[in-house]
PDB file of C-alpha atoms in Angstrom:
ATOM      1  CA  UNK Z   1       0.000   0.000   0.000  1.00  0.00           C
ATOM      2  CA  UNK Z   2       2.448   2.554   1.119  1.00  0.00           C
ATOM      3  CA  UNK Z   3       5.042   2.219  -2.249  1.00  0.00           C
ATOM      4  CA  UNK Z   4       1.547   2.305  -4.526  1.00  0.00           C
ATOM      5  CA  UNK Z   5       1.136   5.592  -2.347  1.00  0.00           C
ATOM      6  CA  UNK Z   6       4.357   6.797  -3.105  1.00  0.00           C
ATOM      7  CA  UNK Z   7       4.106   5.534  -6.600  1.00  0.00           C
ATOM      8  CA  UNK Z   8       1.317   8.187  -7.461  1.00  0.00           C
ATOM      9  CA  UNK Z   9       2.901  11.119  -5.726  1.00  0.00           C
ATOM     10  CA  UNK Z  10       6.725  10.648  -7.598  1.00  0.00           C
ATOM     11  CA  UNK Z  11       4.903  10.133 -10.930  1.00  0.00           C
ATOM     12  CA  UNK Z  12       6.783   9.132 -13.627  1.00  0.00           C
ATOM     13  CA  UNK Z  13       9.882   8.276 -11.570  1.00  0.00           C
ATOM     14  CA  UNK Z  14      10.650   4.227 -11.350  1.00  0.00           C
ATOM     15  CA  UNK Z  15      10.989   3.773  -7.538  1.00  0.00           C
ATOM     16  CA  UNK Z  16      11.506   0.307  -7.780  1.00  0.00           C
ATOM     17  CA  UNK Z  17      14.422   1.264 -10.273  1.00  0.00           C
ATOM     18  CA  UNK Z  18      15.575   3.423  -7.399  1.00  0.00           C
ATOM     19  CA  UNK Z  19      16.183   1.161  -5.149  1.00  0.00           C
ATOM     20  CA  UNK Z  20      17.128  -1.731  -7.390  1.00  0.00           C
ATOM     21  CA  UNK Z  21      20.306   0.832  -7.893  1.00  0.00           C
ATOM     22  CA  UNK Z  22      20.631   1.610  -4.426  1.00  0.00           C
ATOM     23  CA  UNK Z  23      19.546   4.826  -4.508  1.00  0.00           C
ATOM     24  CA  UNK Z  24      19.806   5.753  -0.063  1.00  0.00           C
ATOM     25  CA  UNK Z  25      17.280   8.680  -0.453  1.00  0.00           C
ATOM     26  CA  UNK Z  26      14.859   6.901  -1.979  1.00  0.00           C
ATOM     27  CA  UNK Z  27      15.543   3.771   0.224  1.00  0.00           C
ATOM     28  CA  UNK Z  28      15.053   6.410   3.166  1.00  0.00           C
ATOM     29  CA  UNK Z  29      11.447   7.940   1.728  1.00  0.00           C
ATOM     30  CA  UNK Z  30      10.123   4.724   1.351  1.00  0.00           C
ATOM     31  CA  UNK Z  31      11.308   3.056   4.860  1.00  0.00           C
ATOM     32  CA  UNK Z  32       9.757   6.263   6.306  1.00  0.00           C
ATOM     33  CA  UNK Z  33       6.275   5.574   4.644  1.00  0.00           C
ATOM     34  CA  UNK Z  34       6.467   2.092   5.809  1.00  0.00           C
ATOM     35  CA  UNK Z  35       7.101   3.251   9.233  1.00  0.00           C
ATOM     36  CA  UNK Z  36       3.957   5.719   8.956  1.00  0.00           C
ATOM     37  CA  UNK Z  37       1.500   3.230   8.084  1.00  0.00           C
ATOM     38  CA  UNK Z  38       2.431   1.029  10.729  1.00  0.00           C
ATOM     39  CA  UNK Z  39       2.644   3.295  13.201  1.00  0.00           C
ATOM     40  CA  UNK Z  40      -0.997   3.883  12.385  1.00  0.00           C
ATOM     41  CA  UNK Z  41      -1.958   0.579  11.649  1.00  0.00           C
ATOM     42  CA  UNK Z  42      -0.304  -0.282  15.497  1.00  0.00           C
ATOM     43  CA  UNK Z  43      -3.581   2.160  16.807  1.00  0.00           C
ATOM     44  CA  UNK Z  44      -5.778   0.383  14.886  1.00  0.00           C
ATOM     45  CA  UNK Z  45      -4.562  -2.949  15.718  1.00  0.00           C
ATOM     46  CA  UNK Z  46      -4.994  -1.726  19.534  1.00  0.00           C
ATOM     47  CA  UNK Z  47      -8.818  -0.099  18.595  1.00  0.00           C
ATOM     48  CA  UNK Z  48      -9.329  -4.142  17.616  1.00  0.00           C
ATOM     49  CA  UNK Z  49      -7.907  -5.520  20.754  1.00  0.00           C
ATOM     50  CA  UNK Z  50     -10.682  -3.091  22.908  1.00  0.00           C
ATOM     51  CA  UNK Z  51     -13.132  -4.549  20.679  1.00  0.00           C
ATOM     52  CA  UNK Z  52     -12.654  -7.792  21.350  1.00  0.00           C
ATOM     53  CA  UNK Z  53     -12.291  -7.701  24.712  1.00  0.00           C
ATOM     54  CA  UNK Z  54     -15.840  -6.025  24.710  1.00  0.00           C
ATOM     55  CA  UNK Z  55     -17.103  -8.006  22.195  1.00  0.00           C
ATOM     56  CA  UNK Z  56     -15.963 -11.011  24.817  1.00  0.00           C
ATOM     57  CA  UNK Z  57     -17.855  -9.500  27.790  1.00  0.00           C
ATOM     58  CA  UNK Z  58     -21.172  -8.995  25.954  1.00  0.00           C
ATOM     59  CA  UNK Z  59     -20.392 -12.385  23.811  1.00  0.00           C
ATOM     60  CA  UNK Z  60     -19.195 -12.989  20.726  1.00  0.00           C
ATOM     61  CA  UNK Z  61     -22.130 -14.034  19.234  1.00  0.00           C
ATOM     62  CA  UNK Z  62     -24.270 -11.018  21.001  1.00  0.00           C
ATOM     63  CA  UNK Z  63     -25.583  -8.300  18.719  1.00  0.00           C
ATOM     64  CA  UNK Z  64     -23.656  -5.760  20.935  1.00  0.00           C
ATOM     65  CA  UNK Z  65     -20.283  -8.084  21.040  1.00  0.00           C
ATOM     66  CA  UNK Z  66     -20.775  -8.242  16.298  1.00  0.00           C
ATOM     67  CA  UNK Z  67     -21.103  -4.566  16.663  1.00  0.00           C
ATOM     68  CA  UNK Z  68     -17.749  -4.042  18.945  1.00  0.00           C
ATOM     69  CA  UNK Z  69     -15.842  -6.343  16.463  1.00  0.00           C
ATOM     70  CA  UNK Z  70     -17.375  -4.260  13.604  1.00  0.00           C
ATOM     71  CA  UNK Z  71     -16.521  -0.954  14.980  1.00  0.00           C
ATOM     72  CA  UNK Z  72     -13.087  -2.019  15.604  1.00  0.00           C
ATOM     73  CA  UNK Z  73     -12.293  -3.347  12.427  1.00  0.00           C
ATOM     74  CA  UNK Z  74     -14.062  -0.215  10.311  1.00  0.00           C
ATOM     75  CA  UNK Z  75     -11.959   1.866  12.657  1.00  0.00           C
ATOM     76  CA  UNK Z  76      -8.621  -0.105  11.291  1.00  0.00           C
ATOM     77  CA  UNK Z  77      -9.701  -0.090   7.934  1.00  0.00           C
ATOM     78  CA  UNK Z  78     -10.266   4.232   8.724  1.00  0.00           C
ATOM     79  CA  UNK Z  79      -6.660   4.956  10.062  1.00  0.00           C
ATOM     80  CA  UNK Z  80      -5.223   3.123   7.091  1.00  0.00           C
ATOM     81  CA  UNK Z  81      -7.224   5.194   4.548  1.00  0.00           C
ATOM     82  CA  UNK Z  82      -6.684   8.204   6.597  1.00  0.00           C
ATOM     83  CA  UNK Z  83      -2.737   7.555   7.048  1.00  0.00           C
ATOM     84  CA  UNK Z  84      -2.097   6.803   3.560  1.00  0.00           C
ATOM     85  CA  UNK Z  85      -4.232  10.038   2.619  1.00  0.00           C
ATOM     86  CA  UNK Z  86      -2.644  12.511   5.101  1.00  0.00           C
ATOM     87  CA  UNK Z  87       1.407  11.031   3.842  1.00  0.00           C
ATOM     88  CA  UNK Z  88       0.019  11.913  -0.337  1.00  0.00           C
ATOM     89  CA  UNK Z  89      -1.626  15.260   0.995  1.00  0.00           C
ATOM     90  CA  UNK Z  90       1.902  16.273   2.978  1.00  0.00           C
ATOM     91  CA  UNK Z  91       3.584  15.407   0.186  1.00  0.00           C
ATOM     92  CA  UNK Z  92       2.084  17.384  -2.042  1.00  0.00           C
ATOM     93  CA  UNK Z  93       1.995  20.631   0.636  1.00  0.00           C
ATOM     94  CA  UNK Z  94       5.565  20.126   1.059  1.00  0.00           C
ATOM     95  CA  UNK Z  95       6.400  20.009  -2.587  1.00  0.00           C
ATOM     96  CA  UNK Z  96       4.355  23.231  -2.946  1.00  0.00           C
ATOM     97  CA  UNK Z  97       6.073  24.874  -0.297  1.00  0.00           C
ATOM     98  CA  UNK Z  98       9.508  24.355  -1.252  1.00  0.00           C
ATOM     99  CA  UNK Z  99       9.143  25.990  -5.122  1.00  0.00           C
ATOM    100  CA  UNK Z 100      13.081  26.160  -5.367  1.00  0.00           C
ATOM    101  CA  UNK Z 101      13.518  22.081  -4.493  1.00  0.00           C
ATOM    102  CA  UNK Z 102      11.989  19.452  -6.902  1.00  0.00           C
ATOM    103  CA  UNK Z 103      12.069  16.593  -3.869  1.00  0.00           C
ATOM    104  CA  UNK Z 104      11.448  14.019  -6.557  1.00  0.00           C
ATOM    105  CA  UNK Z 105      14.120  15.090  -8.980  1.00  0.00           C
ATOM    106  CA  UNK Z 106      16.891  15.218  -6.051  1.00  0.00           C
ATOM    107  CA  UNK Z 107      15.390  11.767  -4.300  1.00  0.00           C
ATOM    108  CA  UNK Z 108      16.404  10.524  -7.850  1.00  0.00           C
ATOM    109  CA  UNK Z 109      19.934  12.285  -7.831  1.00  0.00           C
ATOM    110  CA  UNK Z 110      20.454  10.992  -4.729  1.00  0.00           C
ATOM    111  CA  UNK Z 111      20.092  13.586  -2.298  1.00  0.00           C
ATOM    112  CA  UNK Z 112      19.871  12.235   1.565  1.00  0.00           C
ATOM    113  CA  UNK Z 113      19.037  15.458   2.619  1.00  0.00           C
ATOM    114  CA  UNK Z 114      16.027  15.767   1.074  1.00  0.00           C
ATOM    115  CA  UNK Z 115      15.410  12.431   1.818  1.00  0.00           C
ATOM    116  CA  UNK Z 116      15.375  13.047   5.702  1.00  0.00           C
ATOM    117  CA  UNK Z 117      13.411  15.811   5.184  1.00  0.00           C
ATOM    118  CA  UNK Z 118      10.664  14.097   3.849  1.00  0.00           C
ATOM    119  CA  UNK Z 119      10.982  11.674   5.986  1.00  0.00           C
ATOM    120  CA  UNK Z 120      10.868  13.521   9.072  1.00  0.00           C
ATOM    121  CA  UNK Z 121       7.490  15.120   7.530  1.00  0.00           C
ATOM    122  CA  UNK Z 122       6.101  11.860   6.494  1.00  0.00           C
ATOM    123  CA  UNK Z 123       6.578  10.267   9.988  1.00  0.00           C
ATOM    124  CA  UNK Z 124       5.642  13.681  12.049  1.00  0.00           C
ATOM    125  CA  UNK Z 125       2.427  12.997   9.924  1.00  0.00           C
ATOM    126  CA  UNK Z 126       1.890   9.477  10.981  1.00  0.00           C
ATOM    127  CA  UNK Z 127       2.379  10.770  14.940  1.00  0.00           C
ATOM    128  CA  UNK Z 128      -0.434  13.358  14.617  1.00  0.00           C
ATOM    129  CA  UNK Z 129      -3.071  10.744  12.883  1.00  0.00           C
ATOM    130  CA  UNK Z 130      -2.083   8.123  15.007  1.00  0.00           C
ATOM    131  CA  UNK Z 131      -3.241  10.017  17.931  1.00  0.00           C
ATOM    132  CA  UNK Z 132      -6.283  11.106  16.295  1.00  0.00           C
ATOM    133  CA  UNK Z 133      -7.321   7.353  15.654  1.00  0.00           C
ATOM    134  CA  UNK Z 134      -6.864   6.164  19.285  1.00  0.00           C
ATOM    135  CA  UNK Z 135      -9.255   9.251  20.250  1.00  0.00           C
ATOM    136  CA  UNK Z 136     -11.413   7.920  17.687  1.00  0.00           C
ATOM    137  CA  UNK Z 137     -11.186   4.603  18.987  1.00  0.00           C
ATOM    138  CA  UNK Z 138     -11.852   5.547  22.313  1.00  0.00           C
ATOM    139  CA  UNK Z 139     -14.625   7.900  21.181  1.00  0.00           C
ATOM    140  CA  UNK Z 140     -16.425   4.628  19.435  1.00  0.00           C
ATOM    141  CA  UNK Z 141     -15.840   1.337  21.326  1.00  0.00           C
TER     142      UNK Z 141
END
């Protein structure tokens, strides 16, 4: 999920390419994204554990114990969709904000720098939606 992410916002730059040449910056972009999704999918893999321990203590089979199971599942499902939305829309802002770098073009040169800079956005990212999905998951199960 996350290179097919970072597949649409590089365009028509062969990632896989990239790293099959050992291209570090673009080996450090993509380990970041990786990183960022499961740092998000890690809240919605605890959102699942509450709701199967409530699921458990109405029962299983129970309409409300279905429901809790449900809940925590759509709520995974949510943080994925959400994290790999919020890493395309950063990239994008950050691209627009930085009119004299073309990230893409020096990720393909080579340049670590840039590399850790997205990076460091990409992750910050993942932080600030991760805590958004536990509140959601407390707010729902």
């Amino acid at each position: 999920i996350g290179f097919t992410v970072f597949g649409k916002v590089t365009g028509n730059i062969d990632e896989q390419k990239e790293l099959a040449k050992g291209n570090v910056a673009f080996g450090i972009v993509v380990a970041a994204i990786f990183v960022a999704i499961a740092v998000v999918v890690q809240s919605g893999v605890s959102g699942i554990s509450v709701g199967i321990g409530k699921a458990t203590a109405h029962g299983l089979t129970s309409v409300d114990g279905m429901i809790a199971i449900g809940v925590a599942f759509a709520q995974l499902i949510l943080g994925i969709l959400l994290a790999i939305g919020a890493i395309y829309l950063a990239l994008n802002i950050l691209d627009k904000l930085t009119k004299g770098i073309e990230e893409f073009e020096e990720l393909k040169k080579g340049n670590v720098a840039v590399a850790l800079e997205m990076a460091g956005v990409i992750i910050a990212v993942a932080l600030i939606i991760q805590s958004g999905i536990g509140g959601i998951t407390a707010a729902l199960i």
